[in-house]
Amino acid sequence: MTFLICVAVAIVRVKDLFAVAMLSGIYGLLSASLFITMDAVDVAFTEASVGAGISTLLMLTTVAMTGRTEHYVRHKPLLALLVVFVTGALLIYATLDMPYFGDVLAPANLHVAPRYIQDSMREIGVDNIVTSVLASYRAFDTFGEVVVIFTAGIGVLALLSFTRRPEDDAEISSDNISMHEQNMIVRIVSKILIPFILLFALYVQFHGDFGPGGGFQAGVIFAAAIILYAMLFGMGVARRAINQTFVQLFAAVGVLLYGMVGVASMLNGGNFLDYNVLSEDPVAGQHLGILIIELGVGIAVAMVVIIIFFNFADRIDISKHKADKKI
Amino acid sequence: MLAHLPVLQVLLPLMAAPLCLFLRRPYLVWIFTLIVSGLAFLISISLLQQVMVSGTLVYEMGGWSGPWGIEYRIDKLSAFLLLIITAMSTVILLAAQTSIQKEIPENRQIYFYILYLFSFTGMLGIVSTGDVFNVFVFLEISSLSAYALIALGKDRRALWAAYQYLIMGTIGATFILIGIGLMYQMTGTLNMDDLARRLPEVAQTRTVFAAFAFFIVGVCLKLALFPLHLWLPNAYAYAPSIVTAFLAATATKVAVYLLIRFTFSVFDLSFSFTALPLQTLFVILGLIGIFVASTAAIYQKNVKHLFAYSSIAQVGYMIVGYSIGTTMGLMATLLHLFNHALMKSALFLALGAVMYRIGSVQLSSFHGLGRQMPFTMAAIVAGGLSLIGVPLTVGFVSKWYLVLAAIENGWWPVAVLILLGSLLAIIYVWRIVEVAYFKEPVAGTDGVREAPMALLMPVWLLVGANIYFGVDTRFSVDMAQAAARSLFGVSP
């Protein structure tokens, strides 16, 4: 906790944006460890892969685009400070009547949760209760979350995408190859690592039934491997390997896959996302449904993260390119 | 099939959005979006009929009942809102392709429709669901896509406006989430119905009080209630015309819905109005909002800004009606929700037509438009009259009920102030009329012609609705009354 506060203060004080991005990565990792001490392993896993991993990366790409130092701001944000204080005070005020941490008699532990803990094994048959809550009891929320991520991807596309001219493309990729020749060791090491990262992503994807993990984390890890590749071997090479239109369509397929499971259960006479009707045996149906929707989540998340990264990186290429031409 | 309608209402546009990527041609995508929105409209009509006949519809997602799973719960209020949103969306989409062609580059048009559908889905989801966390998820969908839609505006300032909206909107959403989290902590449930049953036991704790406060502030940000309205004028002014029309007609309405839903159905009314001095606070803020925003509207040079400020003022009217705290007051609010959607969509679409021909909505470029684009300008005047509240328009109907509600409750000063607010509306509408009809056209704009039919038709459809529902008030008044009564637990 103390570390967390220190890092937060540091983020506000430091003017170097590069350091800020790194610090926020540390912040992510610290909160992930905090979640582990609170026994929320699944949340910790997500925070570690998203907060400490991908979002730091995206911030760094942005910094590469905008320049490294913060502009000096003259006005004193007194009003904002006041709002923050009032909010903080209200939050502390709220804690006064809260049940104690880990209290067995807390309402959150007495009402809905017992059924999840006692009956989910019989009703869904998945070892990881978090997965059964996310993917079955509250599957519709998870569907919504996937759509949120997809929306973010489309938003980035709508604002940053542009039709690229082929001659630009050729020039940019030639630049990149010469630039990346230097990092020999890093390249070889990561070349060995990338297959393992991809493999780990698949493990996380399909192991979500038993341990912490699932589609969200797997998708992010998968995308991280691709991004690593793109960073080391140059955008040009990566773009030749991965077709952008294909990535977009696949992101849509991921979302649709999730939705289609729901539609399939409707056609089989159940309610939307009722996996029980997917198979003769309800528990087998639950398994099948969870497997497919997790796959849909994984695909959609991975593709959206790749879309966002590629579009950011394209912008950097173009802005660099323009700067070069001016000189 | 009929049993699945509650989920289909949301699912249809949701699934349609990713499918748009496969169509690849903007024109096809437009037709597809239009059909989807039209179908959603038909579904909402059918839902409304079902609700009126057989009462609240409950649909259990994944077959999990009650507090364990997520359920959709459609009562009269939700059905009424669903109808407003889908109807507005469908009419506005009729004009979309023509207007978008001029304002958004070709390679981004498909993304525009996808984001539009998501925004649409998000609002429908918020209105249909009976689960507080699900509200948050769909709130994210609708607002995330709204930010991107606004940023698509042609003017570079659109990006800045969208960024401001993003920051304010995210703070609002976070506050709502904190509120929801605290509620869960104290009750252990996320289901609205269940919350309503379990909250009274813990109503006196500080945690619940904080939850309520966070939630109200968050919703008021989304609502653009004075003084939390600062994001709205720029966001509306620089967004593409279609987006402005759509958001103005629906987005703030959904926020009002959330406010009503939480204060009436989740927390009960006696708690809502006593925990905070909400009633006094809202009446004062609502009234200040009406006067400050209307006065600001008078001084605007950009007509989109002008109507954006007028939107903030209209939110003020809705909040005043709400805070009267009687069936009549709530009914006036709901009625104004419906009527304001009609007025503002007509006005902003007509501005879209002006944008289409002239490429600007500055007041200075309106010189002589009354002769050059007679039908478009007539529509703006009709919409403006409705905004003022002239008899035979919908604006009159909602103001009438609002004043009646205030008087019925003995709030004479409030009633007088509402009428004074309308006088300000006369001034800002008159400014447009004066410029458009009594000034000579600017030199060099001789070639300006009437807007194409594809734009005029939806505009006049909406203007027609403004007049129709101003004369024949049976449908809107009955609906608003039924919804308000059911919220107060009075059997109709």
XYZ file of C-alpha atoms in Angstrom, chain B:
492
model
C -40.293 -15.610 -30.151
C -42.363 -13.022 -28.336
C -40.778 -14.080 -25.056
C -37.329 -13.246 -26.373
C -38.188 -9.722 -27.445
C -36.642 -7.978 -24.405
C -33.216 -9.358 -25.201
C -33.638 -9.078 -28.961
C -34.260 -5.382 -28.527
C -30.675 -4.945 -27.391
C -29.097 -7.925 -29.080
C -30.154 -7.028 -32.601
C -28.183 -3.781 -32.938
C -25.386 -5.260 -30.841
C -24.823 -8.170 -33.204
C -25.444 -6.036 -36.256
C -22.575 -3.686 -35.411
C -19.669 -6.118 -35.932
C -21.445 -7.501 -38.996
C -21.129 -4.083 -40.624
C -17.396 -4.703 -41.008
C -18.181 -7.508 -43.433
C -20.316 -5.366 -45.725
C -17.463 -3.056 -46.711
C -19.528 -0.512 -48.685
C -20.805 2.562 -46.818
C -24.060 2.631 -48.762
C -24.855 -1.003 -47.950
C -23.912 -0.456 -44.322
C -26.295 2.491 -44.157
C -29.203 0.438 -45.535
C -28.342 -2.345 -43.110
C -28.167 0.021 -40.111
C -31.456 1.598 -41.110
C -33.169 -1.782 -41.330
C -31.781 -2.833 -37.943
C -32.955 0.384 -36.335
C -36.358 0.006 -37.969
C -36.691 -3.538 -36.655
C -35.674 -2.351 -33.203
C -38.452 0.238 -33.458
C -40.991 -2.462 -34.288
C -39.760 -4.543 -31.367
C -40.148 -1.604 -29.025
C -43.737 -1.073 -30.178
C -44.497 -4.702 -29.536
C -42.827 -4.524 -26.114
C -44.839 -1.465 -25.217
C -48.053 -3.266 -26.100
C -47.061 -6.300 -24.044
C -46.164 -4.163 -21.049
C -49.405 -2.199 -21.224
C -51.432 -5.396 -21.356
C -49.599 -7.733 -19.015
C -47.387 -5.567 -16.831
C -43.636 -5.733 -16.252
C -41.698 -8.187 -18.420
C -38.810 -10.089 -16.883
C -36.216 -11.901 -18.951
C -33.522 -13.986 -17.307
C -30.170 -13.994 -19.063
C -28.663 -17.463 -19.296
C -31.684 -18.888 -17.506
C -30.264 -17.808 -14.133
C -32.940 -16.230 -12.051
C -33.026 -13.268 -9.745
C -29.995 -11.901 -7.974
C -27.697 -14.700 -9.186
C -27.941 -13.993 -12.862
C -28.707 -10.825 -14.754
C -32.273 -10.086 -15.604
C -33.900 -7.677 -17.982
C -36.877 -5.940 -16.514
C -39.057 -3.883 -18.768
C -41.784 -1.850 -17.157
C -43.841 1.008 -18.515
C -41.082 3.543 -18.017
C -38.460 1.458 -19.842
C -40.831 0.594 -22.660
C -41.652 4.279 -23.126
C -37.953 5.182 -23.258
C -37.197 2.305 -25.641
C -39.867 3.622 -27.960
C -38.430 7.143 -27.887
C -34.866 5.998 -28.540
C -35.644 3.595 -31.364
C -38.075 5.970 -33.068
C -35.626 8.875 -32.966
C -32.765 6.725 -34.153
C -34.744 5.406 -37.111
C -35.899 8.805 -38.323
C -32.449 10.320 -37.905
C -30.827 7.437 -39.760
C -33.038 8.182 -42.763
C -31.025 11.346 -43.230
C -27.687 9.869 -42.220
C -26.169 8.832 -45.514
C -26.752 12.176 -47.249
C -25.448 14.232 -44.367
C -22.503 11.978 -43.575
C -21.267 12.078 -47.149
C -20.395 15.739 -46.737
C -19.031 15.566 -43.223
C -17.073 12.344 -42.830
C -14.428 10.983 -45.225
C -15.460 7.888 -47.138
C -13.027 5.468 -45.491
C -14.407 6.257 -42.041
C -18.099 6.014 -42.833
C -18.395 2.314 -42.017
C -16.811 2.888 -38.620
C -19.273 5.717 -38.105
C -22.225 3.367 -38.512
C -20.677 0.730 -36.265
C -20.115 3.276 -33.515
C -23.613 4.636 -34.039
C -25.090 1.170 -33.588
C -23.033 0.626 -30.439
C -24.134 3.912 -28.978
C -27.724 2.950 -29.798
C -27.242 -0.494 -28.224
C -25.726 0.980 -25.095
C -28.693 3.245 -24.482
C -31.198 0.469 -25.107
C -29.227 -1.759 -22.731
C -29.242 0.815 -19.946
C -32.972 1.243 -20.246
C -33.878 -2.458 -20.402
C -31.708 -3.953 -17.719
C -32.679 -4.715 -14.165
C -29.140 -5.114 -12.895
C -27.058 -2.188 -11.665
C -23.698 -3.464 -12.834
C -25.147 -4.217 -16.240
C -26.205 -0.567 -16.332
C -22.575 0.404 -15.928
C -21.386 -1.949 -18.683
C -23.862 -0.566 -21.175
C -23.181 2.961 -20.029
C -19.568 2.350 -21.019
C -20.585 1.014 -24.425
C -22.802 3.976 -25.175
C -20.430 6.638 -23.893
C -17.254 5.204 -25.402
C -18.871 5.142 -28.816
C -20.335 8.606 -28.252
C -16.853 10.043 -27.579
C -15.534 8.555 -30.810
C -18.592 9.726 -32.750
C -18.129 13.299 -31.550
C -14.431 13.227 -32.387
C -15.363 12.338 -35.973
C -16.561 15.919 -36.494
C -15.054 17.823 -39.387
C -13.885 20.738 -37.282
C -10.565 20.083 -35.536
C -12.048 21.412 -32.326
C -14.238 18.296 -32.322
C -11.278 16.322 -30.993
C -10.843 18.683 -28.073
C -14.584 18.676 -27.385
C -14.622 14.885 -27.426
C -11.630 14.823 -25.103
C -13.374 17.128 -22.620
C -16.460 14.960 -22.796
C -14.295 11.870 -22.342
C -12.747 13.195 -19.137
C -16.022 14.457 -17.682
C -17.923 11.375 -18.801
C -15.330 9.046 -17.342
C -15.409 10.847 -14.006
C -19.197 10.511 -14.083
C -18.996 6.813 -14.916
C -16.421 6.210 -12.178
C -18.634 7.920 -9.619
C -21.536 5.767 -10.705
C -19.330 2.686 -10.399
C -18.172 3.666 -6.898
C -21.822 4.122 -5.967
C -22.701 0.694 -7.325
C -19.710 -0.903 -5.583
C -20.689 0.553 -2.222
C -24.260 -0.601 -2.688
C -23.039 -4.108 -3.405
C -20.852 -4.027 -0.332
C -23.753 -3.171 1.911
C -26.333 -5.495 0.405
C -24.484 -8.231 -1.443
C -26.652 -7.904 -4.507
C -26.633 -6.112 -7.827
C -30.187 -6.804 -8.852
C -32.354 -3.678 -8.769
C -35.430 -5.393 -7.427
C -33.403 -7.156 -4.785
C -31.546 -3.946 -3.902
C -34.849 -2.179 -3.372
C -35.790 -4.859 -0.859
C -32.484 -4.953 0.979
C -31.450 -1.304 1.006
C -33.999 -0.063 3.591
C -32.368 -2.284 6.253
C -29.046 -0.495 5.871
C -30.411 2.853 4.713
C -29.178 4.695 7.782
C -25.504 3.780 7.348
C -22.962 6.289 6.120
C -21.824 3.911 3.408
C -25.198 3.845 1.736
C -25.407 7.592 2.031
C -22.038 7.904 0.263
C -23.137 5.417 -2.386
C -26.203 7.513 -3.054
C -24.223 10.745 -3.191
C -21.652 9.320 -5.606
C -24.338 7.939 -7.822
C -26.317 11.170 -7.978
C -23.256 13.266 -8.813
C -22.213 10.768 -11.495
C -25.623 10.799 -13.125
C -25.824 14.579 -12.975
C -22.557 14.767 -14.905
C -24.051 12.584 -17.616
C -27.237 14.594 -17.437
C -25.426 17.898 -17.981
C -27.309 19.429 -15.092
C -26.070 22.919 -14.257
C -23.250 23.386 -13.048
C -21.937 20.089 -14.458
C -22.924 20.962 -18.014
C -19.633 22.357 -19.293
C -18.827 19.446 -21.604
C -22.090 19.620 -23.512
C -22.053 22.758 -25.703
C -18.779 22.008 -27.479
C -19.491 18.319 -27.795
C -22.815 19.064 -29.499
C -21.499 21.921 -31.595
C -18.513 20.200 -33.200
C -19.884 16.681 -33.612
C -21.180 15.640 -37.041
C -24.782 16.866 -37.499
C -26.295 13.396 -37.374
C -24.480 12.615 -34.147
C -25.662 15.848 -32.567
C -29.240 15.125 -33.556
C -29.030 11.587 -32.206
C -27.313 12.429 -28.928
C -29.475 15.481 -28.287
C -32.593 13.399 -28.830
C -31.541 10.442 -26.690
C -28.411 10.670 -24.519
C -29.555 13.096 -21.838
C -32.923 11.319 -21.802
C -31.217 8.099 -20.826
C -29.437 9.898 -17.996
C -32.773 11.272 -16.775
C -34.112 7.725 -16.943
C -31.239 6.510 -14.760
C -31.920 9.228 -12.227
C -35.597 8.327 -12.060
C -34.943 4.587 -12.007
C -32.490 4.770 -9.128
C -34.315 7.267 -7.008
C -37.705 5.612 -7.451
C -37.078 1.906 -7.992
C -33.755 1.193 -6.287
C -33.738 3.621 -3.405
C -37.280 4.418 -2.445
C -38.510 7.927 -2.841
C -38.699 8.782 0.853
C -35.010 7.915 1.183
C -34.026 9.724 -2.003
C -35.670 12.954 -1.010
C -34.563 12.935 2.614
C -30.984 11.599 2.545
C -29.816 14.663 0.715
C -31.804 17.869 0.425
C -32.313 16.657 -3.118
C -35.646 18.287 -3.743
C -34.534 21.821 -2.876
C -31.156 21.301 -4.506
C -32.646 20.095 -7.772
C -35.301 22.790 -7.969
C -32.690 25.476 -7.456
C -30.129 23.963 -9.816
C -32.819 23.248 -12.387
C -34.094 26.810 -12.309
C -30.616 28.343 -12.367
C -29.826 25.986 -15.242
C -32.852 27.230 -17.183
C -31.900 30.879 -16.770
C -28.131 30.668 -17.118
C -28.241 28.364 -20.133
C -31.044 30.295 -21.860
C -29.198 33.546 -21.345
C -25.988 31.991 -22.643
C -27.916 30.738 -25.668
C -28.912 34.309 -26.543
C -25.277 35.326 -26.901
C -24.072 32.445 -29.066
C -22.786 33.056 -32.583
C -22.905 29.430 -33.625
C -26.456 28.122 -34.001
C -25.472 24.620 -32.883
C -24.027 26.160 -29.707
C -27.235 28.102 -29.290
C -29.411 24.995 -29.363
C -26.924 23.088 -27.223
C -27.353 25.674 -24.462
C -31.059 25.467 -24.962
C -30.763 21.694 -24.383
C -29.168 22.368 -21.010
C -32.070 24.658 -20.189
C -34.529 21.938 -21.189
C -32.764 19.494 -18.876
C -33.437 22.103 -16.207
C -37.193 21.899 -16.924
C -37.103 18.122 -16.648
C -35.273 18.276 -13.332
C -37.700 20.854 -11.936
C -40.607 18.604 -12.878
C -38.880 15.655 -11.293
C -38.144 17.425 -8.058
C -41.734 18.537 -7.517
C -42.013 14.968 -6.351
C -45.623 14.294 -7.272
C -47.135 12.028 -9.897
C -48.064 15.093 -11.861
C -44.545 16.492 -11.753
C -42.963 13.233 -12.816
C -45.490 12.942 -15.583
C -44.542 16.398 -16.825
C -40.888 15.357 -16.814
C -41.587 12.212 -18.817
C -43.772 14.124 -21.201
C -41.043 16.659 -21.708
C -38.557 13.841 -22.304
C -40.654 12.673 -25.219
C -41.434 16.131 -26.525
C -37.935 17.479 -26.191
C -36.582 14.521 -28.148
C -38.961 15.478 -30.970
C -38.024 19.164 -30.916
C -34.283 18.832 -30.697
C -33.959 16.069 -33.262
C -35.980 18.169 -35.713
C -33.891 21.264 -35.025
C -30.491 19.606 -35.189
C -31.418 17.651 -38.312
C -32.540 20.878 -39.955
C -29.179 22.370 -38.971
C -27.641 19.326 -40.623
C -29.408 20.370 -43.815
C -28.025 23.893 -43.485
C -24.571 22.422 -42.916
C -25.054 20.301 -46.025
C -25.699 23.310 -48.244
C -23.579 26.020 -46.665
C -20.947 24.108 -44.730
C -21.342 26.302 -41.659
C -23.893 26.950 -38.943
C -22.565 30.340 -37.830
C -25.372 32.786 -37.284
C -23.718 35.148 -39.758
C -24.101 32.637 -42.580
C -27.856 32.425 -41.989
C -28.403 35.770 -43.726
C -31.292 35.503 -46.127
C -31.644 31.759 -45.728
C -35.397 32.181 -45.329
C -35.630 32.740 -49.059
C -32.888 30.400 -50.179
C -33.881 27.352 -48.152
C -37.537 28.035 -47.310
C -38.475 24.527 -46.185
C -35.457 24.014 -43.965
C -35.881 27.423 -42.350
C -39.608 26.840 -41.869
C -38.714 23.633 -40.045
C -36.290 25.497 -37.787
C -38.954 28.091 -37.030
C -41.516 25.385 -36.257
C -39.017 23.645 -33.986
C -38.211 26.953 -32.344
C -41.889 27.691 -31.705
C -42.173 24.295 -30.124
C -39.153 25.066 -27.952
C -40.802 28.283 -26.765
C -44.014 26.433 -26.025
C -46.473 27.993 -28.426
C -49.912 26.300 -28.371
C -50.475 23.515 -30.918
C -46.875 22.348 -30.538
C -45.510 19.702 -28.180
C -43.547 22.307 -26.266
C -46.820 23.831 -25.107
C -48.120 20.512 -23.848
C -45.112 19.773 -21.654
C -44.887 23.322 -20.270
C -48.629 23.240 -19.562
C -48.349 20.087 -17.460
C -45.181 21.331 -15.799
C -46.854 24.562 -14.698
C -49.958 22.658 -13.604
C -47.808 20.324 -11.518
C -46.020 23.250 -9.882
C -49.286 25.005 -9.075
C -50.902 21.829 -7.828
C -48.074 21.526 -5.349
C -48.459 25.169 -4.357
C -45.141 26.215 -5.899
C -46.340 29.466 -7.411
C -42.918 31.125 -7.787
C -41.609 28.092 -9.639
C -44.491 28.210 -12.088
C -43.858 31.888 -12.746
C -40.142 31.271 -13.251
C -40.865 28.473 -15.732
C -42.956 30.880 -17.782
C -40.250 33.549 -17.582
C -37.752 30.979 -18.866
C -39.897 30.580 -21.954
C -39.557 34.300 -22.629
C -35.801 33.827 -22.918
C -36.433 31.087 -25.467
C -38.416 33.589 -27.533
C -35.378 35.856 -27.652
C -32.906 33.283 -28.875
C -35.248 31.785 -31.412
C -36.112 35.276 -32.662
C -32.443 36.011 -33.316
C -32.307 33.207 -35.872
C -35.597 34.229 -37.448
C -34.466 37.826 -37.727
C -31.224 36.939 -39.467
C -32.755 34.383 -41.786
C -35.832 36.320 -42.907
C -35.035 39.992 -42.557
C -31.451 40.246 -43.741
C -30.260 40.279 -47.314
C -28.254 37.223 -48.409
C -24.496 37.636 -48.169
C -22.940 38.385 -51.538
C -21.630 35.335 -53.302
C -24.135 32.863 -51.885
C -26.629 33.088 -54.736
C -26.137 29.437 -55.654
C -27.497 28.135 -52.343
C -30.515 25.925 -52.956
C -32.994 24.022 -50.857
C -31.623 20.905 -49.121
C -32.148 17.536 -50.868
C -35.285 15.509 -50.187
C -33.366 12.845 -48.298
C -32.716 15.441 -45.602
C -35.963 17.391 -45.815
C -38.200 14.375 -45.487
C -36.974 13.215 -42.048
C -36.868 16.814 -40.846
C -40.489 17.389 -41.797
C -41.466 14.009 -40.435
C -40.201 15.219 -37.066
C -41.769 18.647 -37.415
C -45.026 16.908 -38.282
C -44.686 14.831 -35.130
C -44.075 18.042 -33.169
C -47.392 19.408 -34.338
C -49.306 16.124 -34.291
C -48.407 15.321 -30.686
C -49.051 18.954 -29.831
C -52.657 18.631 -30.971
C -53.437 15.019 -30.269
C -51.850 14.468 -26.887
C -53.599 11.219 -26.055
C -50.693 8.877 -26.706
C -47.888 10.821 -25.057
C -49.888 12.003 -22.054
C -51.383 8.575 -21.415
C -47.997 6.915 -21.623
C -46.293 9.425 -19.371
C -49.150 9.203 -16.901
C -49.119 5.401 -16.847
C -45.361 5.304 -16.352
C -45.415 7.947 -13.618
C -48.271 6.228 -11.807
C -46.586 2.862 -11.908
C -43.445 4.417 -10.399
C -45.450 5.878 -7.559
C -47.082 2.511 -7.093
C -50.566 3.800 -7.877
C -52.622 1.281 -9.741
C -53.876 2.845 -12.966
